[in-house]
mmCIF file with all atom_site columns, C-alpha atoms in Angstrom:
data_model
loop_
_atom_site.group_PDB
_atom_site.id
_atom_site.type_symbol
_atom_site.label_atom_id
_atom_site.label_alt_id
_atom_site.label_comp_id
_atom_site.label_asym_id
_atom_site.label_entity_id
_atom_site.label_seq_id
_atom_site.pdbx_PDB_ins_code
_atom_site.Cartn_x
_atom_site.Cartn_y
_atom_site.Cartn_z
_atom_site.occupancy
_atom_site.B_iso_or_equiv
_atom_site.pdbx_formal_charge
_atom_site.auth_seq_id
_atom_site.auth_comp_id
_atom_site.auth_asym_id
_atom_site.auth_atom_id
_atom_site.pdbx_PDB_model_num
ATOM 1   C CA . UNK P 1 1   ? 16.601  -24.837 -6.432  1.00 0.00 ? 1   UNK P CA 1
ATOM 2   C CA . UNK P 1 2   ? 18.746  -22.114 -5.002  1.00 0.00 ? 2   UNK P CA 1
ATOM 3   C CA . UNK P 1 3   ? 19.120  -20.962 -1.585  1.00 0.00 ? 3   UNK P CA 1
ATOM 4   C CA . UNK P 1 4   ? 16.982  -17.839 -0.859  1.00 0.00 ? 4   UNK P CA 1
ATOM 5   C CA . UNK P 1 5   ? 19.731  -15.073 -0.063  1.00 0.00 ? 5   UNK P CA 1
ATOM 6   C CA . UNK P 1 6   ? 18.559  -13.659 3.429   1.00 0.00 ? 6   UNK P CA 1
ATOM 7   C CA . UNK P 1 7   ? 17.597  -10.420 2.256   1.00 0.00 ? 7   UNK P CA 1
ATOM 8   C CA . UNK P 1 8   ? 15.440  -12.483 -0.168  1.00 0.00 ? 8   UNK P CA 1
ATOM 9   C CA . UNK P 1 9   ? 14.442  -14.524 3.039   1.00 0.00 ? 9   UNK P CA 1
ATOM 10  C CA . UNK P 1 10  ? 13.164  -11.548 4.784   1.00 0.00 ? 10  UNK P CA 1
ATOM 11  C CA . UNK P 1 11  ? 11.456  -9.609  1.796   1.00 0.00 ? 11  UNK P CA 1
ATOM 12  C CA . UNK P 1 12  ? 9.344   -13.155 0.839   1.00 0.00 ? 12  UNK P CA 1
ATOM 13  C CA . UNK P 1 13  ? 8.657   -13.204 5.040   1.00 0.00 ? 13  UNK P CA 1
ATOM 14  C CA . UNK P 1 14  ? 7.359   -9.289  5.199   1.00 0.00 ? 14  UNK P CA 1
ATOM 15  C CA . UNK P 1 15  ? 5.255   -10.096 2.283   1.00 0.00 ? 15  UNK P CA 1
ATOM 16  C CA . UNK P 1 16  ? 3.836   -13.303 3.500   1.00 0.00 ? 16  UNK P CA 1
ATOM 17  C CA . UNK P 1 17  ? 2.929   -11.588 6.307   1.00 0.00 ? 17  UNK P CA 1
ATOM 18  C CA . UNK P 1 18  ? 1.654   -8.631  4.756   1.00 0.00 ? 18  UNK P CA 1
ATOM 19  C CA . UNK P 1 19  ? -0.289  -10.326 2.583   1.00 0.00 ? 19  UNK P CA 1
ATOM 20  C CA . UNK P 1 20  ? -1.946  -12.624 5.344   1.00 0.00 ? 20  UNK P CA 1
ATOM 21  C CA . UNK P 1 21  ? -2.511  -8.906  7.517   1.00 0.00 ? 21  UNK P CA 1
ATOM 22  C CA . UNK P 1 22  ? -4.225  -8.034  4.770   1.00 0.00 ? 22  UNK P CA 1
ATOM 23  C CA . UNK P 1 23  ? -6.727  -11.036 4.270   1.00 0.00 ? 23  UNK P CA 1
ATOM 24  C CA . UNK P 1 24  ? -7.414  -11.009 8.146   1.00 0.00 ? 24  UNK P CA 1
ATOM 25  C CA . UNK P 1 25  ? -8.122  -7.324  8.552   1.00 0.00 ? 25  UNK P CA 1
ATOM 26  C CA . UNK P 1 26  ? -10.345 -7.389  6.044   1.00 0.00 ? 26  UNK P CA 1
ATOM 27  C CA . UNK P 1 27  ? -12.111 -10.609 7.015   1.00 0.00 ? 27  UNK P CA 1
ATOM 28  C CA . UNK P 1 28  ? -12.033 -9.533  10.793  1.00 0.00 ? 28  UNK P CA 1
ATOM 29  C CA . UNK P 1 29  ? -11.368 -5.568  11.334  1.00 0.00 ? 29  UNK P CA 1
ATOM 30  C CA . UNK P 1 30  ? -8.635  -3.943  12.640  1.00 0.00 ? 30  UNK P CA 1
ATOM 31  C CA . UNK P 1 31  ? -9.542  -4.754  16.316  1.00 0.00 ? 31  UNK P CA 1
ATOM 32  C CA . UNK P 1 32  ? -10.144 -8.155  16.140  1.00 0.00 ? 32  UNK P CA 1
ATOM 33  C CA . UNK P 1 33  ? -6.610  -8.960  13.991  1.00 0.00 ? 33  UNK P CA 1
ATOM 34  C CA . UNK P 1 34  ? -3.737  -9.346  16.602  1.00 0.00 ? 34  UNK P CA 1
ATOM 35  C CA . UNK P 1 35  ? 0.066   -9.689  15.690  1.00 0.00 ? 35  UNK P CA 1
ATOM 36  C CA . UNK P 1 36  ? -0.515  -13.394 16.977  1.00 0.00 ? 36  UNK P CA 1
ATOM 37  C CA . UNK P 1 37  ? -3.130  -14.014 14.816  1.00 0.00 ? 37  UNK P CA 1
ATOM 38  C CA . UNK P 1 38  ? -1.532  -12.930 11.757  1.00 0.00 ? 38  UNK P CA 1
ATOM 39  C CA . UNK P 1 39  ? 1.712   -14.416 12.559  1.00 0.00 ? 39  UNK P CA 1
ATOM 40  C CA . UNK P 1 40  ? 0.090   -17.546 13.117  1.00 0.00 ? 40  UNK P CA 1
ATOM 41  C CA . UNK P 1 41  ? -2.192  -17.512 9.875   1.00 0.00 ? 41  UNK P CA 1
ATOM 42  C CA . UNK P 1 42  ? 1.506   -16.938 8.252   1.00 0.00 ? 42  UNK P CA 1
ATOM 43  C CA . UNK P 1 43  ? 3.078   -20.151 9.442   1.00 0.00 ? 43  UNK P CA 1
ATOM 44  C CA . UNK P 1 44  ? 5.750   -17.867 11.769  1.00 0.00 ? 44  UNK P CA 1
ATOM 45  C CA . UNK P 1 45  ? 6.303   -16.532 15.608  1.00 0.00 ? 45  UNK P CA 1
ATOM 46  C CA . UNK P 1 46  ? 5.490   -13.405 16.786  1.00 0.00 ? 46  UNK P CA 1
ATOM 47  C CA . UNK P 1 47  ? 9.201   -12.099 17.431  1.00 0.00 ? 47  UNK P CA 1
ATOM 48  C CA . UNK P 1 48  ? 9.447   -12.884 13.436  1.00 0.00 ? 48  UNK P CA 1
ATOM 49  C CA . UNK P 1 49  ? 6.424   -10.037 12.830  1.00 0.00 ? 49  UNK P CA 1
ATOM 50  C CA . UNK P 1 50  ? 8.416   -7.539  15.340  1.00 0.00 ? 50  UNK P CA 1
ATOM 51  C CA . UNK P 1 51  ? 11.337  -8.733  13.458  1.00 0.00 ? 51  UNK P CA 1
ATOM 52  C CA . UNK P 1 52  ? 10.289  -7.138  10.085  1.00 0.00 ? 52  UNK P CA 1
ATOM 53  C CA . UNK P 1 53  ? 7.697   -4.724  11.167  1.00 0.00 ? 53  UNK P CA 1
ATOM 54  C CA . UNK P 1 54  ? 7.393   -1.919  14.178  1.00 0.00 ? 54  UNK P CA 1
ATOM 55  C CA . UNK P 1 55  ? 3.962   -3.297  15.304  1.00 0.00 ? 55  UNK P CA 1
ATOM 56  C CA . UNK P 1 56  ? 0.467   -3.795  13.928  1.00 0.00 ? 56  UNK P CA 1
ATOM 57  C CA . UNK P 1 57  ? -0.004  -0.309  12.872  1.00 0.00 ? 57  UNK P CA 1
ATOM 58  C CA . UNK P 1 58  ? 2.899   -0.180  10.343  1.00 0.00 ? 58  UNK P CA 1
ATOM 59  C CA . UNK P 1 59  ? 1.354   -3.528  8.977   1.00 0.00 ? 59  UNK P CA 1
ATOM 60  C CA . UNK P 1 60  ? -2.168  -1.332  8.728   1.00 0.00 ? 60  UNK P CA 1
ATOM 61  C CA . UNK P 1 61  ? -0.286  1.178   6.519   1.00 0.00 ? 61  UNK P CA 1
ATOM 62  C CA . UNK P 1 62  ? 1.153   -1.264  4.312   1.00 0.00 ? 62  UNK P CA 1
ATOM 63  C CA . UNK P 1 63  ? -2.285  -2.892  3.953   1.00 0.00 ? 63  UNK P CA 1
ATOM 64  C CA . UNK P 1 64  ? -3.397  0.390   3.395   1.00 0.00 ? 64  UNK P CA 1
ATOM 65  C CA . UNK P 1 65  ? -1.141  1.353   0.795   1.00 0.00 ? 65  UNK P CA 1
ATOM 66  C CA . UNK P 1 66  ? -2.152  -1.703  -1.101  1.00 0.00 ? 66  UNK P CA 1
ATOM 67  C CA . UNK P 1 67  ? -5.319  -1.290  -1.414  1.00 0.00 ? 67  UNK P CA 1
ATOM 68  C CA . UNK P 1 68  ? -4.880  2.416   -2.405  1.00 0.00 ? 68  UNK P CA 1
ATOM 69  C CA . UNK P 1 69  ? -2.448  1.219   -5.408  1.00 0.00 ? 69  UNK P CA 1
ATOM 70  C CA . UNK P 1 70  ? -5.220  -1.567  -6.278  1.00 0.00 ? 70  UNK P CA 1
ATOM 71  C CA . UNK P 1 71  ? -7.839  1.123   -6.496  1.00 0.00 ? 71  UNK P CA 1
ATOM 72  C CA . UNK P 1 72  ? -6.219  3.919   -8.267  1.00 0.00 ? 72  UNK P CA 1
ATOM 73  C CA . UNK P 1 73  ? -5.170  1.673   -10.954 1.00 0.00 ? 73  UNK P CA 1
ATOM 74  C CA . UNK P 1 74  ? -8.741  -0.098  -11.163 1.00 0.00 ? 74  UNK P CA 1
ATOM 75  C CA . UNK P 1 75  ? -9.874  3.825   -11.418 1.00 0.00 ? 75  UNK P CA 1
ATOM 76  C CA . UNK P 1 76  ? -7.407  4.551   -14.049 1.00 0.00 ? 76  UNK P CA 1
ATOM 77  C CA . UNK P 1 77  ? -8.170  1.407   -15.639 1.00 0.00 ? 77  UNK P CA 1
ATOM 78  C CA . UNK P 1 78  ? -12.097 2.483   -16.254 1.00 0.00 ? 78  UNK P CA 1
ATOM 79  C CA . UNK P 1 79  ? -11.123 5.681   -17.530 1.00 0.00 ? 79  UNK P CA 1
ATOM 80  C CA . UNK P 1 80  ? -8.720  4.758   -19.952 1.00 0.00 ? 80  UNK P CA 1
ATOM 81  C CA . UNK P 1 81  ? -10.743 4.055   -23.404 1.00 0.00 ? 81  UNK P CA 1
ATOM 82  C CA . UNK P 1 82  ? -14.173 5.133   -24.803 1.00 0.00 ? 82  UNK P CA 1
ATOM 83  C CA . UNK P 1 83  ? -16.492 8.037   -24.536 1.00 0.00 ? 83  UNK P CA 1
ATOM 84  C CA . UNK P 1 84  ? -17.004 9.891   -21.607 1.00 0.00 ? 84  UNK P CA 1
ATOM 85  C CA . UNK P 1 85  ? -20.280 8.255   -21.258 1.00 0.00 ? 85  UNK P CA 1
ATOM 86  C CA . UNK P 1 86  ? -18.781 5.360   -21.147 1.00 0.00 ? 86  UNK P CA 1
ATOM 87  C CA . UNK P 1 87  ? -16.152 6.215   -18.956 1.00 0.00 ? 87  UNK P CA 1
ATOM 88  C CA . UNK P 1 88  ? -18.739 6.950   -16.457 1.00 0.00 ? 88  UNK P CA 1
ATOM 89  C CA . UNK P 1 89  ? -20.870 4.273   -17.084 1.00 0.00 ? 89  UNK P CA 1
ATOM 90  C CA . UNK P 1 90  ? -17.648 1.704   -16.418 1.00 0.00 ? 90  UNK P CA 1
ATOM 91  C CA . UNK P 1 91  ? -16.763 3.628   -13.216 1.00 0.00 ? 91  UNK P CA 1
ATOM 92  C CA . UNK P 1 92  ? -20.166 3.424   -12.015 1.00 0.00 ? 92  UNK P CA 1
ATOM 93  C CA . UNK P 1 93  ? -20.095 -0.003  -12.202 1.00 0.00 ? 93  UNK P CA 1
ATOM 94  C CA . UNK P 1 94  ? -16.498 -0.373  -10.605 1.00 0.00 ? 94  UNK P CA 1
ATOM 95  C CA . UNK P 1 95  ? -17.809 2.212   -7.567  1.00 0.00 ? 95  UNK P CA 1
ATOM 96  C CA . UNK P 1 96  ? -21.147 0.163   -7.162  1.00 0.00 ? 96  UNK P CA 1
ATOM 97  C CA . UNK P 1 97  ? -19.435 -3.020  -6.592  1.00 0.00 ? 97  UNK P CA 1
ATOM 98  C CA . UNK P 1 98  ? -16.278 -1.262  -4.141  1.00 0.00 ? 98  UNK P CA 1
ATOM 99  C CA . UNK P 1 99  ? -17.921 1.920   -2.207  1.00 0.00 ? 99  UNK P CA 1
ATOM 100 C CA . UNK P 1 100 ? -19.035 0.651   1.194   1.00 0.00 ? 100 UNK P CA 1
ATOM 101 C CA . UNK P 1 101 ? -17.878 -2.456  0.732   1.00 0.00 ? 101 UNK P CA 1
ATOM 102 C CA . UNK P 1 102 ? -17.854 -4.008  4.172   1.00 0.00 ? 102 UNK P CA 1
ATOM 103 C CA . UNK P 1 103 ? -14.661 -5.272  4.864   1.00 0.00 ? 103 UNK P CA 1
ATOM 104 C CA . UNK P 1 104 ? -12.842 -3.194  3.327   1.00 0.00 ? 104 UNK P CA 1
ATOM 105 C CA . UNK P 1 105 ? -14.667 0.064   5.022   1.00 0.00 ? 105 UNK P CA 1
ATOM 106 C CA . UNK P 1 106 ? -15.078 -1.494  8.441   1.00 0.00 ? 106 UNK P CA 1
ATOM 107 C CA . UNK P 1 107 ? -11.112 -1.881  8.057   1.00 0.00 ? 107 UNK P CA 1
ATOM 108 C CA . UNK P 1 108 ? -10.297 1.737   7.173   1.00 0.00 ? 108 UNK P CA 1
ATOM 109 C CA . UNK P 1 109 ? -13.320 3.435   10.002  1.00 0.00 ? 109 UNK P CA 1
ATOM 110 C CA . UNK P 1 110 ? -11.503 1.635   12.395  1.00 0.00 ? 110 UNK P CA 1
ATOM 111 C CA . UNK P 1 111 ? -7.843  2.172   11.535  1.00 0.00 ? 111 UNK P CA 1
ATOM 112 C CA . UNK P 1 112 ? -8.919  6.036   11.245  1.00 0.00 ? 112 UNK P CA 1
ATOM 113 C CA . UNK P 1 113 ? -10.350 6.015   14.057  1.00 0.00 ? 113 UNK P CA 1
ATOM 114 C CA . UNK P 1 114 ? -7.345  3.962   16.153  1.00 0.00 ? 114 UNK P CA 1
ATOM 115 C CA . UNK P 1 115 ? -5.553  7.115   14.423  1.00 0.00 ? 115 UNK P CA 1
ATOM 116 C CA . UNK P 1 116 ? -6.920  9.952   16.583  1.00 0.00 ? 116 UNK P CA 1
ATOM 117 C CA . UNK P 1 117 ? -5.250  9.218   19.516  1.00 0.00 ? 117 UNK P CA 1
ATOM 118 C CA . UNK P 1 118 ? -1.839  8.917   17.571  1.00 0.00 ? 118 UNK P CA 1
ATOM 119 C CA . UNK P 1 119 ? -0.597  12.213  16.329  1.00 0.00 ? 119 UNK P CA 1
ATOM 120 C CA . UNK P 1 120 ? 2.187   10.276  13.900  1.00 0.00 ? 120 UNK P CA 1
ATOM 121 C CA . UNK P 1 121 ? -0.077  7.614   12.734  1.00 0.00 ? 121 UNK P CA 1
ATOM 122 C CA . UNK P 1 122 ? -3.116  10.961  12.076  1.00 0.00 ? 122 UNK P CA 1
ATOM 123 C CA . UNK P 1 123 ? 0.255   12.358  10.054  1.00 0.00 ? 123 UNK P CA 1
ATOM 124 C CA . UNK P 1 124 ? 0.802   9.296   8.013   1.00 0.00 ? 124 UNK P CA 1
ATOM 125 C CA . UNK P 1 125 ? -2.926  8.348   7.201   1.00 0.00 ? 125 UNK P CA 1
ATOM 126 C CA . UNK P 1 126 ? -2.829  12.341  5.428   1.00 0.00 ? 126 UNK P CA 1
ATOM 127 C CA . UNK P 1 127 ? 0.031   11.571  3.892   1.00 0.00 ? 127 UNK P CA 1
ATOM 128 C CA . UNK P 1 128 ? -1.221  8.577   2.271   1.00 0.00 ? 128 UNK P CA 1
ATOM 129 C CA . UNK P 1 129 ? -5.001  11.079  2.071   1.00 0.00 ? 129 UNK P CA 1
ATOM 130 C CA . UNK P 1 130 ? -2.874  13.583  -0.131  1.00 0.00 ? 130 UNK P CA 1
ATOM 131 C CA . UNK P 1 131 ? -0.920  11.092  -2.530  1.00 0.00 ? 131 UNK P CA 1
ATOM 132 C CA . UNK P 1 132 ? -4.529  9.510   -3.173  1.00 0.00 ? 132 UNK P CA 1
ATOM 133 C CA . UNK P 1 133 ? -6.466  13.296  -3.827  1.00 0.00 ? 133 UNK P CA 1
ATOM 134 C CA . UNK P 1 134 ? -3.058  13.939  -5.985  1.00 0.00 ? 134 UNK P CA 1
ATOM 135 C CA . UNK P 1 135 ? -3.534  10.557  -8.091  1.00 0.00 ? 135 UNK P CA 1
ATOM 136 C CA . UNK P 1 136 ? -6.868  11.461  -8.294  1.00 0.00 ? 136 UNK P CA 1
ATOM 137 C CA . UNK P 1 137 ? -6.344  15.136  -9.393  1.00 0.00 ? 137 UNK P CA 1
ATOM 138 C CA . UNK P 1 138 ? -3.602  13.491  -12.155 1.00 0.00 ? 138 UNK P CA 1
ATOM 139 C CA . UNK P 1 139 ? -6.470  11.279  -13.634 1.00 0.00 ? 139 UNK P CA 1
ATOM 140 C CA . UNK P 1 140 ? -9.332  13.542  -14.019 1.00 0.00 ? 140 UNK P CA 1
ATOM 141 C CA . UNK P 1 141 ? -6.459  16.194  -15.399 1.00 0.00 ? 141 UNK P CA 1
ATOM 142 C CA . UNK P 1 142 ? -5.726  13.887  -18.525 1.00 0.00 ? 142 UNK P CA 1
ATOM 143 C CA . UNK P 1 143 ? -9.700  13.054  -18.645 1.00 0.00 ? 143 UNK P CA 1
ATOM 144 C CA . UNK P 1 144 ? -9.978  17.391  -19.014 1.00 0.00 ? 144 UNK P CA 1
ATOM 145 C CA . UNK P 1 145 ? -7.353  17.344  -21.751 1.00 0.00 ? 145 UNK P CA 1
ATOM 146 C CA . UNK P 1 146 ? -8.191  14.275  -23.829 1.00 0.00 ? 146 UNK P CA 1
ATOM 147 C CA . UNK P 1 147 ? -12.045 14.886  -23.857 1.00 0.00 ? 147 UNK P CA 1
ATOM 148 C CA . UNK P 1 148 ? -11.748 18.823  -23.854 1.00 0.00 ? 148 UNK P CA 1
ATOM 149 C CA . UNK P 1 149 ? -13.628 19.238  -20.383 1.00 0.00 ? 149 UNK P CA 1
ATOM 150 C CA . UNK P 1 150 ? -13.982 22.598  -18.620 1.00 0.00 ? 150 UNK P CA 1
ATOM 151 C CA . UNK P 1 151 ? -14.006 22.053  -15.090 1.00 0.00 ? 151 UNK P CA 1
ATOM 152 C CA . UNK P 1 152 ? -15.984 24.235  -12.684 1.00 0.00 ? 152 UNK P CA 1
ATOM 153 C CA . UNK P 1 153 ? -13.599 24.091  -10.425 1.00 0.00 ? 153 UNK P CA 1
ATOM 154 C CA . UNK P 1 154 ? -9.782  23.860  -10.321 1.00 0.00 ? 154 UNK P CA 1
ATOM 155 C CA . UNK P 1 155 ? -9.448  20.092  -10.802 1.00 0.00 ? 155 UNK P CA 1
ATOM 156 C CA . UNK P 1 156 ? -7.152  19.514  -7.556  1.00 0.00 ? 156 UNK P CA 1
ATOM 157 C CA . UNK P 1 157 ? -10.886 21.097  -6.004  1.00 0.00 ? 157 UNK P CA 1
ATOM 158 C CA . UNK P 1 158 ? -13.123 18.915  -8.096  1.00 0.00 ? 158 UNK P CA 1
ATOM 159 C CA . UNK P 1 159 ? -10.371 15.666  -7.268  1.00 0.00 ? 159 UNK P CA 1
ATOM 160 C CA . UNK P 1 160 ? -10.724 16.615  -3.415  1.00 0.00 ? 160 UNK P CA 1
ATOM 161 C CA . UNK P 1 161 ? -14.835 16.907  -3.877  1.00 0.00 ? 161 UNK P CA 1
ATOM 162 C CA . UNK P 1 162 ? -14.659 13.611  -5.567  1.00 0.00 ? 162 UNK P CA 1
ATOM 163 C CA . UNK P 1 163 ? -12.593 11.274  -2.804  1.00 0.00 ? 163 UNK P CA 1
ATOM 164 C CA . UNK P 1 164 ? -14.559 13.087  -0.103  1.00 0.00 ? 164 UNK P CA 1
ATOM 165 C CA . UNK P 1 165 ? -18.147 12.246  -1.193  1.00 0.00 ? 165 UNK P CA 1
ATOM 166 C CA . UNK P 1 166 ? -17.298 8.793   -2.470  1.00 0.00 ? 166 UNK P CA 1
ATOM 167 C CA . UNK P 1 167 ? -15.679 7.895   1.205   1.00 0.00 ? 167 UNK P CA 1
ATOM 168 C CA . UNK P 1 168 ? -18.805 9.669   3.139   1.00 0.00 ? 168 UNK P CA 1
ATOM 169 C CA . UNK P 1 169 ? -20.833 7.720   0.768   1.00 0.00 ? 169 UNK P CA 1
ATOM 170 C CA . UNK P 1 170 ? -18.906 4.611   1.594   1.00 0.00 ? 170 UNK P CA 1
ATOM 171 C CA . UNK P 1 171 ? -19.379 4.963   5.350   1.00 0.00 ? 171 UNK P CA 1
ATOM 172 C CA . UNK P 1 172 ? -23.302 5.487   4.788   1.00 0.00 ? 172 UNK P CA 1
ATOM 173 C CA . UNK P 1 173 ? -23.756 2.567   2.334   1.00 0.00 ? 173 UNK P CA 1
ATOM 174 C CA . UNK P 1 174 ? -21.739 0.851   5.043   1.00 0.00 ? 174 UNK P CA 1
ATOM 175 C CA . UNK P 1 175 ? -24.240 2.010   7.813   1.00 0.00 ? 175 UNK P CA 1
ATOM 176 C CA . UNK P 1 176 ? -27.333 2.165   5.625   1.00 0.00 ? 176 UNK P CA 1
ATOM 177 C CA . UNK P 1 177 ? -27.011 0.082   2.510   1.00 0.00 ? 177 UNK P CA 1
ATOM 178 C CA . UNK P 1 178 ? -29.095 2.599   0.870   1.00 0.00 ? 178 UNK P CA 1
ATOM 179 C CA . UNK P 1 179 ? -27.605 5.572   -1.216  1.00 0.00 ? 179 UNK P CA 1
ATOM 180 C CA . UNK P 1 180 ? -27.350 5.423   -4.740  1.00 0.00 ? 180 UNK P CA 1
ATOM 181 C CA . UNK P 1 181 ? -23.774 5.632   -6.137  1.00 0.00 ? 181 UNK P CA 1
ATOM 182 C CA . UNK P 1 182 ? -25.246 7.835   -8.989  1.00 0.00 ? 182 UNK P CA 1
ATOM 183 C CA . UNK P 1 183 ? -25.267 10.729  -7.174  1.00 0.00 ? 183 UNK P CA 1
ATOM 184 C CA . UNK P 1 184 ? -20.962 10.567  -7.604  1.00 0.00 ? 184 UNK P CA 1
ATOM 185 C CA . UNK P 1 185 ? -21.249 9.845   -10.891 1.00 0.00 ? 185 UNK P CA 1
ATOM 186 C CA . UNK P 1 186 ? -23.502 12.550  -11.538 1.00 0.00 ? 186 UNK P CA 1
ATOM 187 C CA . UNK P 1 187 ? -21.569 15.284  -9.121  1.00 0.00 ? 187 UNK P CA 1
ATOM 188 C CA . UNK P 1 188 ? -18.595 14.382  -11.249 1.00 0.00 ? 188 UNK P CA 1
ATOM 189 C CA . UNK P 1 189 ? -20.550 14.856  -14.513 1.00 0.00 ? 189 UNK P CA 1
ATOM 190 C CA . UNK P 1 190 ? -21.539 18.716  -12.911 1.00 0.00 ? 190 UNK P CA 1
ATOM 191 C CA . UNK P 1 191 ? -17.715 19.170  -11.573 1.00 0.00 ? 191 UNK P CA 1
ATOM 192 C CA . UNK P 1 192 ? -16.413 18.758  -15.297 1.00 0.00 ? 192 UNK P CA 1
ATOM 193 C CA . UNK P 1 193 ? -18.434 21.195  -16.812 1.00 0.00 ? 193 UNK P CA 1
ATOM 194 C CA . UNK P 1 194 ? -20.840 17.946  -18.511 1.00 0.00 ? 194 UNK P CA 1
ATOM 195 C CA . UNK P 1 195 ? -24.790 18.270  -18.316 1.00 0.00 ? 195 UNK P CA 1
ATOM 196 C CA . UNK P 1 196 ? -26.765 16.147  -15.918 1.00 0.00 ? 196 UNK P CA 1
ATOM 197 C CA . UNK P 1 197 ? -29.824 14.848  -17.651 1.00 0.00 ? 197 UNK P CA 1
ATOM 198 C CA . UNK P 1 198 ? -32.785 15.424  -14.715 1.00 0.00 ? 198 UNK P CA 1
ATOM 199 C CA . UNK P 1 199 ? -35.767 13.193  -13.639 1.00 0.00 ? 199 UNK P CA 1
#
């Protein structure tokens, strides 16, 4: 087998060890997951994490980032084929199974939180905010044009209303366990113009 050249070297080490940040913060939170801990889970030393990354909170962002690509293309995935009923129906059950999921929304309160008191890391956690409302606003813009939806709103609006009830609804079923994912399901129904069916 050939020799790994050392760029190679370094891109397989920043994505072991991106790859074991991300299975720790989600098993553990963001406070609990140390640089030593995750260089440690890796198989490496703690100068090789500061070799390859700036500190923890560039490793959040790349964790982050992941997870954002994993869900828009799971979301683009559901919407691809079939009625708009059952569009719906499959996103339903995708958002059931992922909104509030515990790991993964423990991870992100705290990271968001951590982010307050850093005005560059706030700046960066929009930037990633905005490319996520854009994807969003990109989806639902080919669902209006293949299924000849009329909006209510301007679909960036009804993409923005979207992300920000499904992540307050994340943090509740996180809290509460309780509230019913149909109520995004059926707000997105109402944004595109589609009738609700009541009781």
């Amino acid at each position: 087998m050939a020799r790994l050249t050392r760029a190679e070297s370094q891109a397989r080490t920043r994505e072991l060890l991106s790859e074991t940040a991300q299975r720790l913060f989600l098993r553990d939170g963001y406070h609990a997951t140390s640089l030593e801990k995750i260089a440690d889970a890796a198989g490496f030393s703690k100068g090789a994490v500061y070799s390859n990354f700036s500190g923890k909170d560039e490793l959040c962002l790349i964790v982050l980032d992941a997870l954002y690509a994993e869900r828009i293309a799971a979301i683009a995935s559901v919407f691809s084929a079939g009625t708009l009923d059952e569009r719906l129906a499959a996103f339903e059950a995708y958002a059931e199974r992922m909104i509030g999921d515990e790991p993964r929304t423990q991870f992100e309160v705290e990271f968001a939180l951590q982010a307050r008191k850093d005005p560059a890391l706030r700046a960066s956690l929009a930037q990633r905010d905005a490319f996520v409302a854009e994807a969003l606003s990109g989806l639902i813009e080919a669902q209006v044009r293949e299924l000849a939806l009329r909006p209510l709103l301007p679909v960036p609006d009804v993409a923005r209303a979207l992300l920000s009830l499904g992540i307050g609804l994340g943090v509740q079923r996180f809290v509460e366990g309780a509230p019913s994912i149909r109520v995004l399901t059926d707000t997105m129904r109402v944004l595109l113009g589609v009738p609700v069916a009541l009781g």
